PDB file of N, CA and C in Angstrom:
ATOM      1  N   MET A   1     -12.539  -9.428  -3.273  1.00  0.00           N
ATOM      2  CA  MET A   1     -12.424  -8.042  -2.853  1.00  0.00           C
ATOM      3  C   MET A   1     -11.897  -7.996  -1.428  1.00  0.00           C
ATOM      4  N   LEU A   2     -11.050  -7.068  -1.184  1.00  0.00           N
ATOM      5  CA  LEU A   2     -10.444  -6.896   0.127  1.00  0.00           C
ATOM      6  C   LEU A   2     -11.447  -6.257   1.073  1.00  0.00           C
ATOM      7  N   SER A   3     -11.637  -6.863   2.215  1.00  0.00           N
ATOM      8  CA  SER A   3     -12.549  -6.326   3.219  1.00  0.00           C
ATOM      9  C   SER A   3     -11.940  -5.097   3.871  1.00  0.00           C
ATOM     10  N   ARG A   4     -12.790  -4.214   4.347  1.00  0.00           N
ATOM     11  CA  ARG A   4     -12.295  -3.039   5.057  1.00  0.00           C
ATOM     12  C   ARG A   4     -12.003  -3.343   6.512  1.00  0.00           C
ATOM     13  N   GLN A   5     -12.326  -4.556   6.985  1.00  0.00           N
ATOM     14  CA  GLN A   5     -12.033  -4.876   8.374  1.00  0.00           C
ATOM     15  C   GLN A   5     -10.530  -4.838   8.579  1.00  0.00           C
ATOM     16  N   PHE A   6     -10.118  -4.095   9.590  1.00  0.00           N
ATOM     17  CA  PHE A   6      -8.694  -3.857   9.799  1.00  0.00           C
ATOM     18  C   PHE A   6      -7.923  -5.141  10.044  1.00  0.00           C
ATOM     19  N   LYS A   7      -8.521  -6.114  10.697  1.00  0.00           N
ATOM     20  CA  LYS A   7      -7.811  -7.352  11.000  1.00  0.00           C
ATOM     21  C   LYS A   7      -7.421  -8.130   9.751  1.00  0.00           C
ATOM     22  N   THR A   8      -7.987  -7.791   8.600  1.00  0.00           N
ATOM     23  CA  THR A   8      -7.658  -8.495   7.370  1.00  0.00           C
ATOM     24  C   THR A   8      -6.424  -7.931   6.677  1.00  0.00           C
ATOM     25  N   PHE A   9      -5.748  -6.966   7.283  1.00  0.00           N
ATOM     26  CA  PHE A   9      -4.639  -6.326   6.611  1.00  0.00           C
ATOM     27  C   PHE A   9      -3.287  -7.005   6.750  1.00  0.00           C
ATOM     28  N   PRO A  10      -3.233  -8.289   7.126  1.00  0.00           N
ATOM     29  CA  PRO A  10      -1.963  -8.999   6.962  1.00  0.00           C
ATOM     30  C   PRO A  10      -1.521  -9.035   5.503  1.00  0.00           C
ATOM     31  N   VAL A  11      -2.431  -8.737   4.583  1.00  0.00           N
ATOM     32  CA  VAL A  11      -2.050  -8.642   3.177  1.00  0.00           C
ATOM     33  C   VAL A  11      -0.978  -7.570   3.010  1.00  0.00           C
ATOM     34  N   CYS A  12      -1.014  -6.525   3.811  1.00  0.00           N
ATOM     35  CA  CYS A  12       0.025  -5.483   3.754  1.00  0.00           C
ATOM     36  C   CYS A  12       1.368  -6.054   4.169  1.00  0.00           C
ATOM     37  N   VAL A  13       1.383  -6.878   5.186  1.00  0.00           N
ATOM     38  CA  VAL A  13       2.631  -7.503   5.630  1.00  0.00           C
ATOM     39  C   VAL A  13       3.170  -8.409   4.528  1.00  0.00           C
ATOM     40  N   TYR A  14       2.288  -9.136   3.857  1.00  0.00           N
ATOM     41  CA  TYR A  14       2.706 -10.036   2.784  1.00  0.00           C
ATOM     42  C   TYR A  14       3.381  -9.258   1.647  1.00  0.00           C
ATOM     43  N   TYR A  15       2.786  -8.158   1.224  1.00  0.00           N
ATOM     44  CA  TYR A  15       3.319  -7.412   0.086  1.00  0.00           C
ATOM     45  C   TYR A  15       4.369  -6.369   0.452  1.00  0.00           C
ATOM     46  N   PHE A  16       4.272  -5.766   1.636  1.00  0.00           N
ATOM     47  CA  PHE A  16       5.140  -4.642   1.982  1.00  0.00           C
ATOM     48  C   PHE A  16       6.068  -4.907   3.155  1.00  0.00           C
ATOM     49  N   GLY A  17       5.908  -6.041   3.840  1.00  0.00           N
ATOM     50  CA  GLY A  17       6.707  -6.327   5.028  1.00  0.00           C
ATOM     51  C   GLY A  17       6.051  -5.729   6.264  1.00  0.00           C
ATOM     52  N   GLN A  18       6.705  -5.879   7.385  1.00  0.00           N
ATOM     53  CA  GLN A  18       6.164  -5.338   8.634  1.00  0.00           C
ATOM     54  C   GLN A  18       6.029  -3.821   8.534  1.00  0.00           C
ATOM     55  N   ALA A  19       5.074  -3.287   9.235  1.00  0.00           N
ATOM     56  CA  ALA A  19       4.889  -1.839   9.252  1.00  0.00           C
ATOM     57  C   ALA A  19       6.189  -1.187   9.730  1.00  0.00           C
ATOM     58  N   CYS A  20       6.643  -0.197   8.999  1.00  0.00           N
ATOM     59  CA  CYS A  20       7.887   0.471   9.384  1.00  0.00           C
ATOM     60  C   CYS A  20       7.631   1.444  10.520  1.00  0.00           C
ATOM     61  N   LYS A  21       6.371   1.774  10.708  1.00  0.00           N
ATOM     62  CA  LYS A  21       6.038   2.713  11.763  1.00  0.00           C
ATOM     63  C   LYS A  21       4.600   2.470  12.200  1.00  0.00           C
ATOM     64  N   LYS A  22       4.395   2.485  13.499  1.00  0.00           N
ATOM     65  CA  LYS A  22       3.047   2.415  14.053  1.00  0.00           C
ATOM     66  C   LYS A  22       2.901   3.597  14.990  1.00  0.00           C
ATOM     67  N   LYS A  23       1.968   4.448  14.661  1.00  0.00           N
ATOM     68  CA  LYS A  23       1.758   5.636  15.488  1.00  0.00           C
ATOM     69  C   LYS A  23       0.267   5.762  15.753  1.00  0.00           C
ATOM     70  N   GLY A  24      -0.111   5.487  16.971  1.00  0.00           N
ATOM     71  CA  GLY A  24      -1.526   5.510  17.295  1.00  0.00           C
ATOM     72  C   GLY A  24      -2.265   4.445  16.504  1.00  0.00           C
ATOM     73  N   SER A  25      -3.275   4.859  15.774  1.00  0.00           N
ATOM     74  CA  SER A  25      -4.056   3.914  14.982  1.00  0.00           C
ATOM     75  C   SER A  25      -3.504   3.736  13.572  1.00  0.00           C
ATOM     76  N   HIS A  26      -2.416   4.425  13.246  1.00  0.00           N
ATOM     77  CA  HIS A  26      -1.844   4.364  11.904  1.00  0.00           C
ATOM     78  C   HIS A  26      -0.756   3.295  11.820  1.00  0.00           C
ATOM     79  N   HIS A  27      -0.819   2.509  10.741  1.00  0.00           N
ATOM     80  CA  HIS A  27       0.230   1.549  10.411  1.00  0.00           C
ATOM     81  C   HIS A  27       0.784   1.981   9.062  1.00  0.00           C
ATOM     82  N   ILE A  28       2.080   2.233   9.010  1.00  0.00           N
ATOM     83  CA  ILE A  28       2.694   2.761   7.799  1.00  0.00           C
ATOM     84  C   ILE A  28       3.653   1.722   7.231  1.00  0.00           C
ATOM     85  N   TYR A  29       3.478   1.427   5.938  1.00  0.00           N
ATOM     86  CA  TYR A  29       4.274   0.407   5.253  1.00  0.00           C
ATOM     87  C   TYR A  29       5.082   1.056   4.141  1.00  0.00           C
ATOM     88  N   ARG A  30       6.278   0.561   3.938  1.00  0.00           N
ATOM     89  CA  ARG A  30       7.127   1.037   2.837  1.00  0.00           C
ATOM     90  C   ARG A  30       6.766   0.291   1.558  1.00  0.00           C
ATOM     91  N   THR A  31       6.922   0.985   0.448  1.00  0.00           N
ATOM     92  CA  THR A  31       6.757   0.351  -0.859  1.00  0.00           C
ATOM     93  C   THR A  31       8.121   0.327  -1.544  1.00  0.00           C
ATOM     94  N   PRO A  32       8.296  -0.521  -2.549  1.00  0.00           N
ATOM     95  CA  PRO A  32       9.624  -0.701  -3.143  1.00  0.00           C
ATOM     96  C   PRO A  32      10.013   0.320  -4.209  1.00  0.00           C
ATOM     97  N   TRP A  33       9.239   1.367  -4.407  1.00  0.00           N
ATOM     98  CA  TRP A  33       9.493   2.272  -5.523  1.00  0.00           C
ATOM     99  C   TRP A  33      10.357   3.458  -5.148  1.00  0.00           C
ATOM    100  N   LYS A  34      10.940   4.042  -6.186  1.00  0.00           N
ATOM    101  CA  LYS A  34      11.799   5.207  -6.018  1.00  0.00           C
ATOM    102  C   LYS A  34      11.029   6.311  -5.290  1.00  0.00           C
ATOM    103  N   GLY A  35      11.702   6.965  -4.403  1.00  0.00           N
ATOM    104  CA  GLY A  35      11.071   8.005  -3.620  1.00  0.00           C
ATOM    105  C   GLY A  35      10.460   7.457  -2.339  1.00  0.00           C
ATOM    106  N   ASP A  36      10.477   6.136  -2.209  1.00  0.00           N
ATOM    107  CA  ASP A  36      10.008   5.467  -1.004  1.00  0.00           C
ATOM    108  C   ASP A  36       8.606   5.918  -0.570  1.00  0.00           C
ATOM    109  N   PRO A  37       7.615   5.848  -1.482  1.00  0.00           N
ATOM    110  CA  PRO A  37       6.255   6.202  -1.072  1.00  0.00           C
ATOM    111  C   PRO A  37       5.751   5.225  -0.007  1.00  0.00           C
ATOM    112  N   ARG A  38       4.854   5.669   0.790  1.00  0.00           N
ATOM    113  CA  ARG A  38       4.361   4.868   1.912  1.00  0.00           C
ATOM    114  C   ARG A  38       2.894   4.523   1.731  1.00  0.00           C
ATOM    115  N   ILE A  39       2.498   3.423   2.349  1.00  0.00           N
ATOM    116  CA  ILE A  39       1.099   3.032   2.456  1.00  0.00           C
ATOM    117  C   ILE A  39       0.702   3.252   3.906  1.00  0.00           C
ATOM    118  N   ASN A  40      -0.334   4.012   4.109  1.00  0.00           N
ATOM    119  CA  ASN A  40      -0.795   4.332   5.452  1.00  0.00           C
ATOM    120  C   ASN A  40      -2.185   3.730   5.640  1.00  0.00           C
ATOM    121  N   ILE A  41      -2.332   2.897   6.654  1.00  0.00           N
ATOM    122  CA  ILE A  41      -3.623   2.305   6.982  1.00  0.00           C
ATOM    123  C   ILE A  41      -3.982   2.733   8.394  1.00  0.00           C
ATOM    124  N   GLN A  42      -5.186   3.244   8.531  1.00  0.00           N
ATOM    125  CA  GLN A  42      -5.634   3.717   9.836  1.00  0.00           C
ATOM    126  C   GLN A  42      -6.744   2.816  10.358  1.00  0.00           C
ATOM    127  N   ASN A  43      -6.561   2.309  11.565  1.00  0.00           N
ATOM    128  CA  ASN A  43      -7.584   1.506  12.220  1.00  0.00           C
ATOM    129  C   ASN A  43      -8.576   2.461  12.863  1.00  0.00           C
ATOM    130  N   HIS A  44      -9.745   2.550  12.262  1.00  0.00           N
ATOM    131  CA  HIS A  44     -10.789   3.435  12.784  1.00  0.00           C
ATOM    132  C   HIS A  44     -12.015   2.586  13.122  1.00  0.00           C
ATOM    133  N   LYS A  45     -12.174   2.313  14.402  1.00  0.00           N
ATOM    134  CA  LYS A  45     -13.290   1.490  14.886  1.00  0.00           C
ATOM    135  C   LYS A  45     -13.293   0.110  14.231  1.00  0.00           C
ATOM    136  N   GLY A  46     -12.092  -0.455  14.071  1.00  0.00           N
ATOM    137  CA  GLY A  46     -11.950  -1.806  13.536  1.00  0.00           C
ATOM    138  C   GLY A  46     -12.005  -1.909  12.025  1.00  0.00           C
ATOM    139  N   ARG A  47     -12.076  -0.777  11.346  1.00  0.00           N
ATOM    140  CA  ARG A  47     -12.139  -0.783   9.888  1.00  0.00           C
ATOM    141  C   ARG A  47     -11.089   0.173   9.327  1.00  0.00           C
ATOM    142  N   ALA A  48     -10.647  -0.128   8.130  1.00  0.00           N
ATOM    143  CA  ALA A  48      -9.732   0.767   7.421  1.00  0.00           C
ATOM    144  C   ALA A  48     -10.567   1.753   6.615  1.00  0.00           C
ATOM    145  N   LYS A  49     -10.021   2.907   6.392  1.00  0.00           N
ATOM    146  CA  LYS A  49     -10.724   3.913   5.594  1.00  0.00           C
ATOM    147  C   LYS A  49     -10.764   3.456   4.129  1.00  0.00           C
ATOM    148  N   ALA A  50     -11.871   3.729   3.456  1.00  0.00           N
ATOM    149  CA  ALA A  50     -12.082   3.251   2.083  1.00  0.00           C
ATOM    150  C   ALA A  50     -10.989   3.733   1.129  1.00  0.00           C
ATOM    151  N   TYR A  51     -10.605   5.005   1.227  1.00  0.00           N
ATOM    152  CA  TYR A  51      -9.587   5.511   0.305  1.00  0.00           C
ATOM    153  C   TYR A  51      -8.234   4.838   0.552  1.00  0.00           C
ATOM    154  N   GLN A  52      -7.965   4.428   1.790  1.00  0.00           N
ATOM    155  CA  GLN A  52      -6.718   3.738   2.094  1.00  0.00           C
ATOM    156  C   GLN A  52      -6.731   2.326   1.524  1.00  0.00           C
ATOM    157  N   VAL A  53      -7.882   1.681   1.557  1.00  0.00           N
ATOM    158  CA  VAL A  53      -8.015   0.350   0.950  1.00  0.00           C
ATOM    159  C   VAL A  53      -7.749   0.449  -0.550  1.00  0.00           C
ATOM    160  N   LYS A  54      -8.269   1.483  -1.190  1.00  0.00           N
ATOM    161  CA  LYS A  54      -8.033   1.675  -2.630  1.00  0.00           C
ATOM    162  C   LYS A  54      -6.541   1.861  -2.913  1.00  0.00           C
ATOM    163  N   GLN A  55      -5.855   2.621  -2.053  1.00  0.00           N
ATOM    164  CA  GLN A  55      -4.412   2.820  -2.224  1.00  0.00           C
ATOM    165  C   GLN A  55      -3.663   1.497  -2.105  1.00  0.00           C
ATOM    166  N   VAL A  56      -4.059   0.673  -1.146  1.00  0.00           N
ATOM    167  CA  VAL A  56      -3.427  -0.640  -0.970  1.00  0.00           C
ATOM    168  C   VAL A  56      -3.643  -1.488  -2.205  1.00  0.00           C
ATOM    169  N   LEU A  57      -4.875  -1.525  -2.709  1.00  0.00           N
ATOM    170  CA  LEU A  57      -5.183  -2.336  -3.887  1.00  0.00           C
ATOM    171  C   LEU A  57      -4.398  -1.874  -5.106  1.00  0.00           C
ATOM    172  N   LEU A  58      -4.272  -0.575  -5.297  1.00  0.00           N
ATOM    173  CA  LEU A  58      -3.491  -0.058  -6.429  1.00  0.00           C
ATOM    174  C   LEU A  58      -2.011  -0.415  -6.294  1.00  0.00           C
ATOM    175  N   ALA A  59      -1.478  -0.326  -5.091  1.00  0.00           N
ATOM    176  CA  ALA A  59      -0.071  -0.672  -4.871  1.00  0.00           C
ATOM    177  C   ALA A  59       0.162  -2.166  -5.099  1.00  0.00           C
ATOM    178  N   ILE A  60      -0.751  -3.000  -4.629  1.00  0.00           N
ATOM    179  CA  ILE A  60      -0.627  -4.449  -4.837  1.00  0.00           C
ATOM    180  C   ILE A  60      -0.699  -4.765  -6.324  1.00  0.00           C
ATOM    181  N   GLU A  61      -1.621  -4.130  -7.022  1.00  0.00           N
ATOM    182  CA  GLU A  61      -1.735  -4.346  -8.469  1.00  0.00           C
ATOM    183  C   GLU A  61      -0.438  -3.961  -9.175  1.00  0.00           C
ATOM    184  N   ARG A  62       0.134  -2.843  -8.787  1.00  0.00           N
ATOM    185  CA  ARG A  62       1.397  -2.400  -9.394  1.00  0.00           C
ATOM    186  C   ARG A  62       2.514  -3.406  -9.125  1.00  0.00           C
ATOM    187  N   ILE A  63       2.596  -3.906  -7.901  1.00  0.00           N
ATOM    188  CA  ILE A  63       3.606  -4.907  -7.567  1.00  0.00           C
ATOM    189  C   ILE A  63       3.414  -6.157  -8.421  1.00  0.00           C
ATOM    190  N   GLU A  64       2.181  -6.607  -8.536  1.00  0.00           N
ATOM    191  CA  GLU A  64       1.895  -7.818  -9.326  1.00  0.00           C
ATOM    192  C   GLU A  64       2.259  -7.613 -10.796  1.00  0.00           C
ATOM    193  N   VAL A  65       1.943  -6.468 -11.357  1.00  0.00           N
ATOM    194  CA  VAL A  65       2.266  -6.187 -12.758  1.00  0.00           C
ATOM    195  C   VAL A  65       3.781  -6.147 -12.952  1.00  0.00           C
ATOM    196  N   GLU A  66       4.475  -5.453 -12.059  1.00  0.00           N
ATOM    197  CA  GLU A  66       5.934  -5.373 -12.183  1.00  0.00           C
ATOM    198  C   GLU A  66       6.584  -6.735 -12.010  1.00  0.00           C
ATOM    199  N   HIS A  67       6.043  -7.538 -11.121  1.00  0.00           N
ATOM    200  CA  HIS A  67       6.587  -8.890 -10.911  1.00  0.00           C
ATOM    201  C   HIS A  67       6.365  -9.743 -12.148  1.00  0.00           C
ATOM    202  N   ALA A  68       5.205  -9.603 -12.771  1.00  0.00           N
ATOM    203  CA  ALA A  68       4.889 -10.393 -13.972  1.00  0.00           C
ATOM    204  C   ALA A  68       5.787 -10.001 -15.144  1.00  0.00           C
ATOM    205  N   THR A  69       6.151  -8.736 -15.263  1.00  0.00           N
ATOM    206  CA  THR A  69       6.992  -8.301 -16.374  1.00  0.00           C
ATOM    207  C   THR A  69       8.455  -8.654 -16.158  1.00  0.00           C
ATOM    208  N   GLU A  70       8.840  -8.957 -14.918  1.00  0.00           N
ATOM    209  CA  GLU A  70      10.228  -9.343 -14.632  1.00  0.00           C
ATOM    210  C   GLU A  70      10.507 -10.775 -15.059  1.00  0.00           C
ATOM    211  N   LYS A  71       9.494 -11.577 -15.200  1.00  0.00           N
ATOM    212  CA  LYS A  71       9.685 -12.998 -15.545  1.00  0.00           C
ATOM    213  C   LYS A  71      10.102 -13.204 -16.967  1.00  0.00           C
TER     214      LYS A  71
END
């Protein structure tokens, strides 16, 4: 399970690349899908918000599924 500690979010860099935008405590990552949806992670007292962690996990799962079907 992915920890909510913000320092553990290099997983976002692995799956989405470097943050395309950093504004204050927000780190915004691009996803590879049509419409260019974004992943937004907010550093709040050293932790990411729970709903943002869920969004990251769903996006990673989608990437993994799409990658598996391409093989």
